[in-house]
């Protein structure tokens, strides 16, 4: 049974309803979330020039905390990203050059600003951006081993799941470089406590071992209690991580994954997971989510929850204008509005459709719809193509064709070079005239 709306007020009740909390370091954390003003950080390793869908939950959670009055710190792993976190990895990731890393950091900074308020208008909850290269890069190895390494035994570090899983695979193992990652992350927590008064770290459930190391280090060095909270890992029903597709990663950068593609990705969410995604990744009100749960159960063919999910995620990632454009494009795929799409969006909408290139002279040579159906393979013969037209199953630019002898003219072309041919409800083919 899906979680029901909370009966009590406060941030902790909201997080509970949404299923955000996977692990928490202390029972009193709920009271602090509801009544206190914490400084909270989450780390993002810049291993690419863009964040991806897998980072969404941490970004959205930081925003929830900020809207509740807490101060978020987005920590870029300018140093730890060069090392690589062994958590969740079967093999050691390739090390990036410092130039690559600087480029990645520069690409990620503006993405964080879409989720968090870094302006003075946010008051005490104003978000902070930090880069751990500022304090880890100049840190001497002897100082680090003396001040940090002495607080942890190798036995304790080996017991962490992220390390043990690698050690138990003798064909893979773990380098000393990655083995040291948890100590560096622990030092981040200590540094942010000293400089920003940070008392809480959040991360995915695979970060629990690293987070508890940081809690332990702050307690040993400063004799204060700090806190940790992890969120569940976002997965599909088959266990694969959210944001991983056959064609690659779903990025938050519009140049890498278009707003339309992001919208379509969530529009295709499984019925079994859409309720969880709505809770974890959006700010859709509780009552509306509960309504959508019922709609998904009673009328899954409407895909109402998926549309709400796609709209809400695209809105927070790309803004209202791009979301409206993506939603219009998604609807245009099945309507005559496809003729109103710009060339870039049209190509995105039909990216998965088979394409046939024809000479421009074909338009002037009396190419009929029947000929086009045969040429594209949508019909095996002219006779079959005529029957398709007679039965009302042939469409040009989503307009039904009534005459088998209808020809395709220059006025039918979209962006002066494309024509969308459809047979039945779902068999699309893109003709490109050059």
Short mmCIF file of N, CA and C in Angstrom, two decimals, residues 37-45 51 55 58-67 69-77 108-109 112-113 115-118 122 124-132 134-135 187-203:
data_model
loop_
_atom_site.label_atom_id
_atom_site.label_comp_id
_atom_site.label_asym_id
_atom_site.label_seq_id
_atom_site.Cartn_x
_atom_site.Cartn_y
_atom_site.Cartn_z
N UNK A 37 17.25 24.96 12.92
CA UNK A 37 17.78 25.52 11.67
C UNK A 37 19.16 24.91 11.48
N UNK A 38 19.20 23.86 10.70
CA UNK A 38 20.44 23.14 10.47
C UNK A 38 21.12 23.61 9.20
N UNK A 39 22.44 23.51 9.21
CA UNK A 39 23.19 23.61 7.96
C UNK A 39 23.48 22.19 7.51
N UNK A 40 23.10 21.89 6.26
CA UNK A 40 23.11 20.52 5.75
C UNK A 40 23.89 20.49 4.44
N UNK A 41 24.72 19.46 4.27
CA UNK A 41 25.42 19.38 2.99
C UNK A 41 25.22 18.04 2.31
N UNK A 42 25.35 18.11 0.99
CA UNK A 42 25.38 16.90 0.16
C UNK A 42 26.44 17.10 -0.90
N UNK A 43 27.16 16.04 -1.20
CA UNK A 43 28.27 16.14 -2.14
C UNK A 43 27.92 15.64 -3.53
N UNK A 44 28.55 16.27 -4.53
CA UNK A 44 28.35 15.90 -5.92
C UNK A 44 29.72 15.81 -6.59
N UNK A 45 30.12 14.61 -6.95
CA UNK A 45 31.41 14.44 -7.60
C UNK A 45 31.30 14.81 -9.07
N UNK A 51 25.31 17.09 -14.18
CA UNK A 51 24.66 16.15 -13.28
C UNK A 51 23.65 15.34 -14.08
N UNK A 55 21.19 12.17 -9.69
CA UNK A 55 21.45 13.21 -8.69
C UNK A 55 20.18 13.94 -8.25
N UNK A 58 18.93 13.93 -4.41
CA UNK A 58 19.68 14.75 -3.46
C UNK A 58 19.42 16.23 -3.68
N UNK A 59 19.32 16.63 -4.94
CA UNK A 59 19.05 18.03 -5.25
C UNK A 59 17.68 18.46 -4.73
N UNK A 60 16.68 17.62 -4.99
CA UNK A 60 15.32 17.94 -4.55
C UNK A 60 15.23 17.92 -3.02
N UNK A 61 15.93 16.99 -2.38
CA UNK A 61 15.90 16.92 -0.92
C UNK A 61 16.56 18.15 -0.31
N UNK A 62 17.67 18.61 -0.87
CA UNK A 62 18.28 19.84 -0.38
C UNK A 62 17.31 21.02 -0.52
N UNK A 63 16.59 21.04 -1.62
CA UNK A 63 15.61 22.13 -1.81
C UNK A 63 14.49 22.04 -0.79
N UNK A 64 14.01 20.84 -0.49
CA UNK A 64 12.97 20.70 0.54
C UNK A 64 13.48 21.26 1.88
N UNK A 65 14.73 20.93 2.20
CA UNK A 65 15.30 21.40 3.46
C UNK A 65 15.42 22.93 3.46
N UNK A 66 15.84 23.49 2.34
CA UNK A 66 15.95 24.95 2.27
C UNK A 66 14.59 25.61 2.42
N UNK A 67 13.58 25.07 1.76
CA UNK A 67 12.24 25.66 1.87
C UNK A 67 11.68 25.55 3.28
N UNK A 69 13.56 26.12 5.84
CA UNK A 69 14.34 27.04 6.66
C UNK A 69 15.75 26.63 6.97
N UNK A 70 16.17 25.46 6.50
CA UNK A 70 17.54 25.00 6.73
C UNK A 70 18.47 25.54 5.65
N UNK A 71 19.75 25.61 5.96
CA UNK A 71 20.72 26.15 5.01
C UNK A 71 21.45 25.00 4.31
N UNK A 72 21.31 24.91 2.98
CA UNK A 72 21.96 23.81 2.26
C UNK A 72 23.35 24.21 1.75
N UNK A 73 24.24 23.26 1.80
CA UNK A 73 25.56 23.40 1.17
C UNK A 73 25.65 22.37 0.06
N UNK A 74 25.86 22.83 -1.16
CA UNK A 74 26.14 21.91 -2.26
C UNK A 74 27.66 21.82 -2.38
N UNK A 75 28.19 20.64 -2.10
CA UNK A 75 29.63 20.45 -2.09
C UNK A 75 30.07 19.76 -3.37
N UNK A 76 30.89 20.46 -4.15
CA UNK A 76 31.47 19.84 -5.33
C UNK A 76 32.77 19.15 -4.95
N UNK A 77 32.91 17.92 -5.41
CA UNK A 77 34.09 17.13 -5.07
C UNK A 77 35.25 17.41 -6.01
N UNK A 108 28.65 22.16 -13.90
CA UNK A 108 27.69 21.76 -12.88
C UNK A 108 27.18 22.95 -12.06
N UNK A 109 28.01 23.94 -11.85
CA UNK A 109 27.63 25.08 -11.01
C UNK A 109 26.27 25.68 -11.39
N UNK A 112 23.17 23.59 -10.33
CA UNK A 112 22.81 23.64 -8.92
C UNK A 112 21.93 24.86 -8.62
N UNK A 113 22.16 25.94 -9.36
CA UNK A 113 21.41 27.17 -9.12
C UNK A 113 19.95 27.05 -9.54
N UNK A 115 18.12 24.57 -8.66
CA UNK A 115 17.44 23.87 -7.56
C UNK A 115 17.49 24.65 -6.25
N UNK A 116 18.58 25.35 -6.01
CA UNK A 116 18.79 26.01 -4.72
C UNK A 116 18.87 27.52 -4.88
N UNK A 117 18.45 28.23 -3.84
CA UNK A 117 18.45 29.70 -3.86
C UNK A 117 19.75 30.19 -3.22
N UNK A 118 20.64 30.72 -4.05
CA UNK A 118 21.92 31.23 -3.57
C UNK A 118 21.88 32.75 -3.37
N UNK A 122 17.29 34.77 0.24
CA UNK A 122 16.97 33.56 0.99
C UNK A 122 17.26 33.70 2.48
N UNK A 124 18.80 33.60 6.13
CA UNK A 124 19.66 32.61 6.80
C UNK A 124 19.71 31.26 6.08
N UNK A 125 18.72 31.00 5.24
CA UNK A 125 18.68 29.73 4.51
C UNK A 125 19.39 29.82 3.16
N UNK A 126 20.10 30.90 2.91
CA UNK A 126 20.80 31.09 1.64
C UNK A 126 21.76 29.93 1.38
N UNK A 127 21.64 29.33 0.20
CA UNK A 127 22.47 28.17 -0.15
C UNK A 127 23.93 28.58 -0.32
N UNK A 128 24.79 27.62 -0.06
CA UNK A 128 26.23 27.83 -0.14
C UNK A 128 26.81 26.80 -1.10
N UNK A 129 27.75 27.25 -1.93
CA UNK A 129 28.44 26.33 -2.84
C UNK A 129 29.89 26.23 -2.39
N UNK A 130 30.36 25.02 -2.18
CA UNK A 130 31.74 24.79 -1.76
C UNK A 130 32.38 23.78 -2.71
N UNK A 131 33.70 23.81 -2.76
CA UNK A 131 34.48 22.86 -3.55
C UNK A 131 35.59 22.32 -2.65
N UNK A 132 35.59 21.01 -2.39
CA UNK A 132 36.55 20.49 -1.42
C UNK A 132 37.99 20.52 -1.89
N UNK A 134 39.43 23.17 -2.37
CA UNK A 134 39.97 24.34 -1.68
C UNK A 134 40.70 23.97 -0.41
N UNK A 135 40.26 22.91 0.28
CA UNK A 135 40.94 22.53 1.52
C UNK A 135 41.68 21.19 1.41
N UNK A 187 36.72 13.99 6.35
CA UNK A 187 37.37 15.28 6.61
C UNK A 187 36.54 16.44 6.08
N UNK A 188 35.85 16.22 4.96
CA UNK A 188 34.93 17.25 4.45
C UNK A 188 33.93 17.66 5.52
N UNK A 189 33.33 16.66 6.18
CA UNK A 189 32.32 16.95 7.20
C UNK A 189 32.94 17.77 8.33
N UNK A 190 34.15 17.38 8.77
CA UNK A 190 34.82 18.12 9.84
C UNK A 190 35.11 19.55 9.41
N UNK A 191 35.60 19.72 8.19
CA UNK A 191 35.92 21.07 7.70
C UNK A 191 34.66 21.93 7.61
N UNK A 192 33.58 21.37 7.08
CA UNK A 192 32.35 22.15 6.94
C UNK A 192 31.72 22.45 8.30
N UNK A 193 31.93 21.59 9.27
CA UNK A 193 31.49 21.90 10.62
C UNK A 193 32.26 23.10 11.16
N UNK A 194 33.57 23.10 10.96
CA UNK A 194 34.41 24.18 11.48
C UNK A 194 34.12 25.51 10.79
N UNK A 195 33.93 25.49 9.48
CA UNK A 195 33.82 26.74 8.72
C UNK A 195 32.39 27.24 8.55
N UNK A 196 31.43 26.31 8.48
CA UNK A 196 30.05 26.69 8.20
C UNK A 196 29.06 26.26 9.28
N UNK A 197 29.55 25.62 10.32
CA UNK A 197 28.63 25.13 11.35
C UNK A 197 27.74 24.02 10.84
N UNK A 198 28.20 23.26 9.85
CA UNK A 198 27.39 22.20 9.25
C UNK A 198 27.24 21.04 10.22
N UNK A 199 25.99 20.62 10.44
CA UNK A 199 25.74 19.55 11.42
C UNK A 199 25.02 18.35 10.81
N UNK A 200 24.86 18.33 9.50
CA UNK A 200 24.14 17.21 8.90
C UNK A 200 24.62 16.97 7.48
N UNK A 201 24.76 15.71 7.13
CA UNK A 201 25.09 15.32 5.77
C UNK A 201 24.01 14.39 5.24
N UNK A 202 23.63 14.58 3.96
CA UNK A 202 22.69 13.65 3.34
C UNK A 202 23.34 13.04 2.10
N UNK A 203 22.87 11.86 1.74
CA UNK A 203 23.39 11.17 0.57
C UNK A 203 22.56 9.94 0.28
#
